[in-house]
Short mmCIF file of C-alpha atoms in Angstrom, two decimals:
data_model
loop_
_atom_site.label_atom_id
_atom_site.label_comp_id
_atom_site.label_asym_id
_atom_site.label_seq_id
_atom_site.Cartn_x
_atom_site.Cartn_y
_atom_site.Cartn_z
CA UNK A 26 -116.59 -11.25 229.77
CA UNK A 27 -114.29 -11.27 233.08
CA UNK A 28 -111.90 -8.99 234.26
CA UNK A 29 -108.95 -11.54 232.67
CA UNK A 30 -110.58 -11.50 229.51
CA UNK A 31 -110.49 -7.85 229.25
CA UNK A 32 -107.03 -7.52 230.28
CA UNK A 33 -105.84 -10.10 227.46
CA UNK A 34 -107.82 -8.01 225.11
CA UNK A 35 -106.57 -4.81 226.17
CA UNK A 36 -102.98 -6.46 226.21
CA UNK A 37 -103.57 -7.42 222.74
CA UNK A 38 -104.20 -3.73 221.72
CA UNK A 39 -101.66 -2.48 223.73
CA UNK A 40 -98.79 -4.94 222.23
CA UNK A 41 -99.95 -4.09 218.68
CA UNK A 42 -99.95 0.23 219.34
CA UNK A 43 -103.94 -0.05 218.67
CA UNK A 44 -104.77 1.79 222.12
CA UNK A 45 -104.62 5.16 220.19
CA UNK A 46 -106.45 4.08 217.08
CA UNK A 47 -109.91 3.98 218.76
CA UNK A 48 -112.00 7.05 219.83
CA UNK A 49 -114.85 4.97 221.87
CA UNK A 50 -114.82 2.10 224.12
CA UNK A 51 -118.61 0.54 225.11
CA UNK A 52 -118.87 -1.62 227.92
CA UNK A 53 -122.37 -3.63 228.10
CA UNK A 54 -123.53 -6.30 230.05
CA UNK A 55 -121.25 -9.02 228.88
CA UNK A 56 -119.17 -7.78 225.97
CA UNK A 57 -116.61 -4.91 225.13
CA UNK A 58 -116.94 -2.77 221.68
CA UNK A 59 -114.07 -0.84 220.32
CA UNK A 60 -114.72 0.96 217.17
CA UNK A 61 -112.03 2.70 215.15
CA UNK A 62 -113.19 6.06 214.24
CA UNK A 63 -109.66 8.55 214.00
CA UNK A 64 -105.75 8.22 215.57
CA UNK A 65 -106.64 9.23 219.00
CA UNK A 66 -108.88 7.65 221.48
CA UNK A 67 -110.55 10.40 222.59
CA UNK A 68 -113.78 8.65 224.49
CA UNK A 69 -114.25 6.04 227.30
CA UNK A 70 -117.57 4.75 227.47
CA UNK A 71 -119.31 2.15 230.86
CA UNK A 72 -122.21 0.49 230.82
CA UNK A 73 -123.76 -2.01 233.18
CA UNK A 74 -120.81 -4.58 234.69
CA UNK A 75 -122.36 -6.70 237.09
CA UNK A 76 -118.67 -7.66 239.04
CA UNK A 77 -116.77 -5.61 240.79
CA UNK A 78 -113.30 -7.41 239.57
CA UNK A 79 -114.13 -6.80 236.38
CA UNK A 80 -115.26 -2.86 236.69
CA UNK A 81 -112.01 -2.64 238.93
CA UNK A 82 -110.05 -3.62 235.27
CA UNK A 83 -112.86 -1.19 233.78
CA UNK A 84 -110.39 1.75 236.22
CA UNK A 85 -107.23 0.34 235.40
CA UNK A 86 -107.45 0.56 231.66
CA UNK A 87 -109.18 4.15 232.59
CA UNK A 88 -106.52 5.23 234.30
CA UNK A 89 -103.97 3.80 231.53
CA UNK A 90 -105.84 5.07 228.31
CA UNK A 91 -105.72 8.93 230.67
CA UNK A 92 -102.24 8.64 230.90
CA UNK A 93 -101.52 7.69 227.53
CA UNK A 94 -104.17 10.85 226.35
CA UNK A 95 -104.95 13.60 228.74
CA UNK A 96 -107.90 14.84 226.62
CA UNK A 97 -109.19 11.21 226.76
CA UNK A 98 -113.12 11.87 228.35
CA UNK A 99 -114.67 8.90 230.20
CA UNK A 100 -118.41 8.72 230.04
CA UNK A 101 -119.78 6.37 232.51
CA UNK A 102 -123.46 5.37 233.09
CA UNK A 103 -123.63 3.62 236.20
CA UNK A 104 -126.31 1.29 235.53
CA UNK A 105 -127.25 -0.37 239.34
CA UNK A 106 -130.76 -0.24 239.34
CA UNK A 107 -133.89 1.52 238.85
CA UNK A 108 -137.38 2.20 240.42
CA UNK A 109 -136.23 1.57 243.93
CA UNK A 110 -134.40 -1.97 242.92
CA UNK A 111 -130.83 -2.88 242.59
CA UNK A 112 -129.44 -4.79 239.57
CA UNK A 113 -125.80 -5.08 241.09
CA UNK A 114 -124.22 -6.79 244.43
CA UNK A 115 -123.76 -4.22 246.94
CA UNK A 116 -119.59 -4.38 246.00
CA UNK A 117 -120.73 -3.17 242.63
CA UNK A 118 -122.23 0.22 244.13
CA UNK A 119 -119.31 0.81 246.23
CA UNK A 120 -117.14 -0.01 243.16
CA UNK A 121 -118.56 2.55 241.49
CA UNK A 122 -118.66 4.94 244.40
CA UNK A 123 -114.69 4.73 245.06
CA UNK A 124 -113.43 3.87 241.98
CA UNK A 125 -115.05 4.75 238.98
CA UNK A 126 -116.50 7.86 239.89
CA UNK A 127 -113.09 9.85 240.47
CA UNK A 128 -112.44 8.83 237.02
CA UNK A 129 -115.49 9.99 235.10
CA UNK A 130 -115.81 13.07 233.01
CA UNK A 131 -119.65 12.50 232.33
CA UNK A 132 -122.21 10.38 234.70
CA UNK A 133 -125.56 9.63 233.95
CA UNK A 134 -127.03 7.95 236.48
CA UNK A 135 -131.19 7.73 236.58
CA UNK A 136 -132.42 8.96 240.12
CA UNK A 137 -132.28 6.02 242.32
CA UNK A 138 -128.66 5.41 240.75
CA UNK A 139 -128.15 9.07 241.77
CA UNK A 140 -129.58 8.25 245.13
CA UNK A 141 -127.08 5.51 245.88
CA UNK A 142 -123.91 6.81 244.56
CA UNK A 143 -124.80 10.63 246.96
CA UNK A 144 -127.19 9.47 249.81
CA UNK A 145 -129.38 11.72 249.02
CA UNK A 146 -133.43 10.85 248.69
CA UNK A 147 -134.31 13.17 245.35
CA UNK A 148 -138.16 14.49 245.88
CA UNK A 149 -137.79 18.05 244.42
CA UNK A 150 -135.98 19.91 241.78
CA UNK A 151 -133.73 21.07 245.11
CA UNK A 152 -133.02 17.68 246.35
CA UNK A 153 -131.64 16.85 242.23
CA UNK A 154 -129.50 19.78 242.52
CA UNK A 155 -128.33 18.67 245.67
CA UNK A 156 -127.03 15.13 244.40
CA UNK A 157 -125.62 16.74 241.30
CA UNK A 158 -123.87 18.77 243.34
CA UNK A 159 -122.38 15.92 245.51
CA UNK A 160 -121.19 14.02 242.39
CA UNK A 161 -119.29 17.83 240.88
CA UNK A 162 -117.88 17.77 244.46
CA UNK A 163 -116.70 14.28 244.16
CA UNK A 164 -114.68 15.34 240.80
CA UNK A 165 -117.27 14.88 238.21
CA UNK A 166 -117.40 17.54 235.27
CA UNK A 167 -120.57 16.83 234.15
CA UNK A 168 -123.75 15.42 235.33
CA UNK A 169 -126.78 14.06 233.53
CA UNK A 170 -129.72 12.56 235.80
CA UNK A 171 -131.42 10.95 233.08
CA UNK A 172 -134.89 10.49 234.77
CA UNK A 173 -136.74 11.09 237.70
CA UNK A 174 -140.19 10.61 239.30
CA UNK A 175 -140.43 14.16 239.61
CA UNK A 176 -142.76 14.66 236.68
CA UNK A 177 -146.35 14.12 236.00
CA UNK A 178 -148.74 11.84 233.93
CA UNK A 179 -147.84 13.44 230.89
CA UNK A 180 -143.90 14.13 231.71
CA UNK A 181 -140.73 12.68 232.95
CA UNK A 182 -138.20 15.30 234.33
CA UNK A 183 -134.11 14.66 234.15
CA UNK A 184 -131.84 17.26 234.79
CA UNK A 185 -128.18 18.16 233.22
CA UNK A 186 -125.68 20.31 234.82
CA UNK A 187 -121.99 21.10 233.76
CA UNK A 188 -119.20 22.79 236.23
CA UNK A 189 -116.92 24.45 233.25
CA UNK A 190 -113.41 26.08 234.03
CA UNK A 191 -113.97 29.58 234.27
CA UNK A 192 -117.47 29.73 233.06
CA UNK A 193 -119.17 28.88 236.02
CA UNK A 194 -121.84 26.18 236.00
CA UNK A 195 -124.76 25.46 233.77
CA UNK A 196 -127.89 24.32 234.95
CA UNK A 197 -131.03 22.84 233.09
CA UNK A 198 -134.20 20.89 233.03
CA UNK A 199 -135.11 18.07 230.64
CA UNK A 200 -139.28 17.49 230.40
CA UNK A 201 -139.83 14.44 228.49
CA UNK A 202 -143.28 13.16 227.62
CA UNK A 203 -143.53 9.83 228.77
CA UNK A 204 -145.32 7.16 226.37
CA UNK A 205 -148.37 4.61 227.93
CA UNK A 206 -145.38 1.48 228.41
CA UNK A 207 -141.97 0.76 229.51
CA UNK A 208 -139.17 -0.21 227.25
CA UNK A 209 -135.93 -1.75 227.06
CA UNK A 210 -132.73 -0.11 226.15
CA UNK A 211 -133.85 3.70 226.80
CA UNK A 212 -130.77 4.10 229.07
CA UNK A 213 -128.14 2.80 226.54
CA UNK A 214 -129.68 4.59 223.71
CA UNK A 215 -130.10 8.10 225.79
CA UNK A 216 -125.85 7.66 227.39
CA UNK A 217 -124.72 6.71 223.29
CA UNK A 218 -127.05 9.19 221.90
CA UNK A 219 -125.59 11.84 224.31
CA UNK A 220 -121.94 11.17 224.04
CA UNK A 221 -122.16 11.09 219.73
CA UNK A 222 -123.84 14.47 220.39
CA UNK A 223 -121.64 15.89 222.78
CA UNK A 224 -118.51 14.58 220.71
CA UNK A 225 -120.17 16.28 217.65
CA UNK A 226 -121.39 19.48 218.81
CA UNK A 227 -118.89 19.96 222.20
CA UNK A 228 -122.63 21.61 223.39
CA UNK A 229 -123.97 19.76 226.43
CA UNK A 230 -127.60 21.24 226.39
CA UNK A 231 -127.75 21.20 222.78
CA UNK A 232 -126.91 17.59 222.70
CA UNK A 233 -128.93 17.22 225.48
CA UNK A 234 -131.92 18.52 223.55
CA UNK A 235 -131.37 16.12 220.11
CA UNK A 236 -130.71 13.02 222.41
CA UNK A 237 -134.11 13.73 224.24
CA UNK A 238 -135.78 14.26 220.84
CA UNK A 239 -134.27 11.52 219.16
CA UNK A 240 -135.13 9.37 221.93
CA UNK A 241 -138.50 10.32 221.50
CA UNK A 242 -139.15 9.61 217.54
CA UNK A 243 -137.63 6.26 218.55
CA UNK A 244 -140.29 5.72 221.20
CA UNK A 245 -143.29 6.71 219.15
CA UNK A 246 -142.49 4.78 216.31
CA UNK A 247 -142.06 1.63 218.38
CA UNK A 248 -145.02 3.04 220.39
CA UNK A 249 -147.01 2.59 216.80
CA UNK A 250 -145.34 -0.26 215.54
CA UNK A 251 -146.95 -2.30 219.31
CA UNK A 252 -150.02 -0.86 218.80
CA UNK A 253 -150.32 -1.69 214.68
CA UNK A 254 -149.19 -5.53 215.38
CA UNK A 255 -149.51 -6.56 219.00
CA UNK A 256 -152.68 -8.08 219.68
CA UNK A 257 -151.83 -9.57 223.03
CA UNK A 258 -153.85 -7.93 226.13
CA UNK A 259 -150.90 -7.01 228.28
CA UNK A 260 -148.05 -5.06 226.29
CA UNK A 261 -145.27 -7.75 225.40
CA UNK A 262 -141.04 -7.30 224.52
CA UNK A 263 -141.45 -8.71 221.44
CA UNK A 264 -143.29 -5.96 219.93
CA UNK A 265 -141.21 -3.32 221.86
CA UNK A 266 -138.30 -3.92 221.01
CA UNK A 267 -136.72 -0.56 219.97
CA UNK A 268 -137.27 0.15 216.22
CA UNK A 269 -133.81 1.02 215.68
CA UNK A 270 -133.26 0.21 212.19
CA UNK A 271 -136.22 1.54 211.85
CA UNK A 272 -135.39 5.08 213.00
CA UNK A 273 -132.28 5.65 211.06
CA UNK A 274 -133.21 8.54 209.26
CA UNK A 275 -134.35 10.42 212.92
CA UNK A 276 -130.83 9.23 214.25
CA UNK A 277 -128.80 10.65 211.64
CA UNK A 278 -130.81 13.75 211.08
CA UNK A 279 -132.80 14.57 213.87
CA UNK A 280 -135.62 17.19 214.36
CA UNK A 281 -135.51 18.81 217.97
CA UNK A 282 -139.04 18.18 219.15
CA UNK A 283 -138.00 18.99 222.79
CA UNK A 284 -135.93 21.86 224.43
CA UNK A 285 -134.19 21.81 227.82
CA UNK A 286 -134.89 24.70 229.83
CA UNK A 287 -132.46 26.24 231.76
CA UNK A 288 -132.52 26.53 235.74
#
C-alpha cells in the first residue's frame, strides 16, 4: 500500500461517516486493517512502513482521527530494525523521530529502535531509563522497550514505564525467559497483545504481565510443535511459524506465568 492508496481509503471512510465506527487501526508491512468493534474509534495502531511518504499519511490521518476524538490513543511500534541492523531507509528513522513520535500515546520500540529514535547506547538498566526518559520528554505517555540484551542465557529483560497526570511515574522490569531459537512475529504479537490488554484492563503493568505470559505459552507450544515435527538439522520457518490458532485458548484466557517487577 502507498501513501495515495491510504488516503483514498481513508477518504472513503471519511465520505461515508465510518471514521468513528472503528476502535483500532493496524498498520503492517503492506496492508491497513480496520476492525469495527463500538461507535468511537478509540485506538490508533503502527506497525512497520517501510516509506516515509506513506508514514507521513500514517500522521496526517493521526492528527485527523485526534481531532475528530480527543480520547483517541495512538499506539505506535516503530519497527526499524533490530540486533544492531536497520530494516528502514534512513528518512524512515527520521520520519519517525519528527513526526510520529509527537503523536504517540504508547511506543514500543525494542532497544536498538530505542537507541536510534534517543541516541542513547542502552548497556545497563540506567542507560534504559535514560532513553525512556528521552522519549516521555519528547511527549510520549508511555513507554514499553520490548527487549534488550541486558539479560542472561536464561532471560531477556524489557522495561515499561508510564508518566501519569498527577500520579507520578511508574517504573518496571519485564524478565522473560528466552527459548533455544528465534521467531517471527514476536514484536507484532507482544504491541497487539499489549494494546487488547491495556484497552481491557486500562492497567499498564498488569497488561504488561498477561502479554509477556501469553507471549510465552505461544512460544513454548511452537517451541514443541519444531521440536515434535522438524527433523531438519538447523531450525527452519516452516516449523516456527507461530502456533496461533493453536494457542487460542491461552489468548483468550491467559494464565500469568510471569510478573513484572517494579523499579
Amino acid at each position: 500500500m502507498d501513501e495515495k492508496t491510504l488516503q483514498d481509503l481513508f477518504d472513503g471512510l471519511r465520505v461515508n461517516h465510518l471514521t468513528m465506527s472503528y476502535t483500532h487501526l493496524l498498520t503492517g508491512t503492506v496492508q491497513f486493517l480496520f476492525v469495527y468493534i463500538t461507535v468511537e474509534l478509540t485506538e490508533l495502531f503502527s506497525g512497520f512502513v517501510q516509506s516515509k511518504t506513506l508514514l507521513e499519511k500514517i500522521a496526517d490521518i493521526a492528527r485527523e482521527l485526534k481531532r475528530s476524538n480527543p480520547k483517541l490513543i495512538y499506539v505506535c511500534d516503530p519497527v526499524m530494525g533490530d540486533n544492531g541492523k536497520m530494516y528502514v531507509p534512513m528518512e524512515v528513522f527520521e520520519a519517525y523521530r519528527d513526526s510520529i513520535l509527537p503523536l504517540a500515546d504508547i511506543v514500543t520500540p525494542n532497544q536498538f529502535e530505542a537507541e536510534l529514535l534517543t541516541g542513547i547506547t542502552i548497556r545497563s538498566e540506567k542507560d534504559a531509563l535514560a532513553a525512556i526518559d528521552r522519549l516521555h520528554s519528547r511527549g510520549v505517555p508511555t513507554v514499553i522497550i520490548s527487549s534488550s540484551d541486558l539479560g542472561d542465557d536464561k532471560n531477556l529483560i524489557g522495561f515499561g514505564s508510564a508518566v501519569n497526570q498527577g500520579a507520578g511515574k511508574l517504573r518496571f522490569r519485564m524478565n522473560i525467559p528466552r527459548l533455544p531459537a528465534s521467531f517471527t512475529g514476536t514484536g507484532d504479537l507482544f504491541t497487539a497483545l499489549l494494546l487488547a490488554w491495556m484497552t481491557k484492563t486500562g492497567d499498564l503493568q498488569r497488561s504488561c504481565d498477561i502479554t509477556v505470559s501469553t507471549l510465552q505459552a505461544v512460544l513454548k507450544r511452537t517451541w514443541k510443535h519444531f521440536q515434535e515435527n522438524c527433523q531438519d538439522s538447523q531450525p527452519c520457518l516452516r516449523h516456527l511459524e507461530l502456533r496461533l490458532i493453536q494457542s487460542k485458548r491461552d489468548i483468550e484466557n491467559p494464565v500469568v506465568s510471569v510478573q513484572c517487577l517494579n523499579i
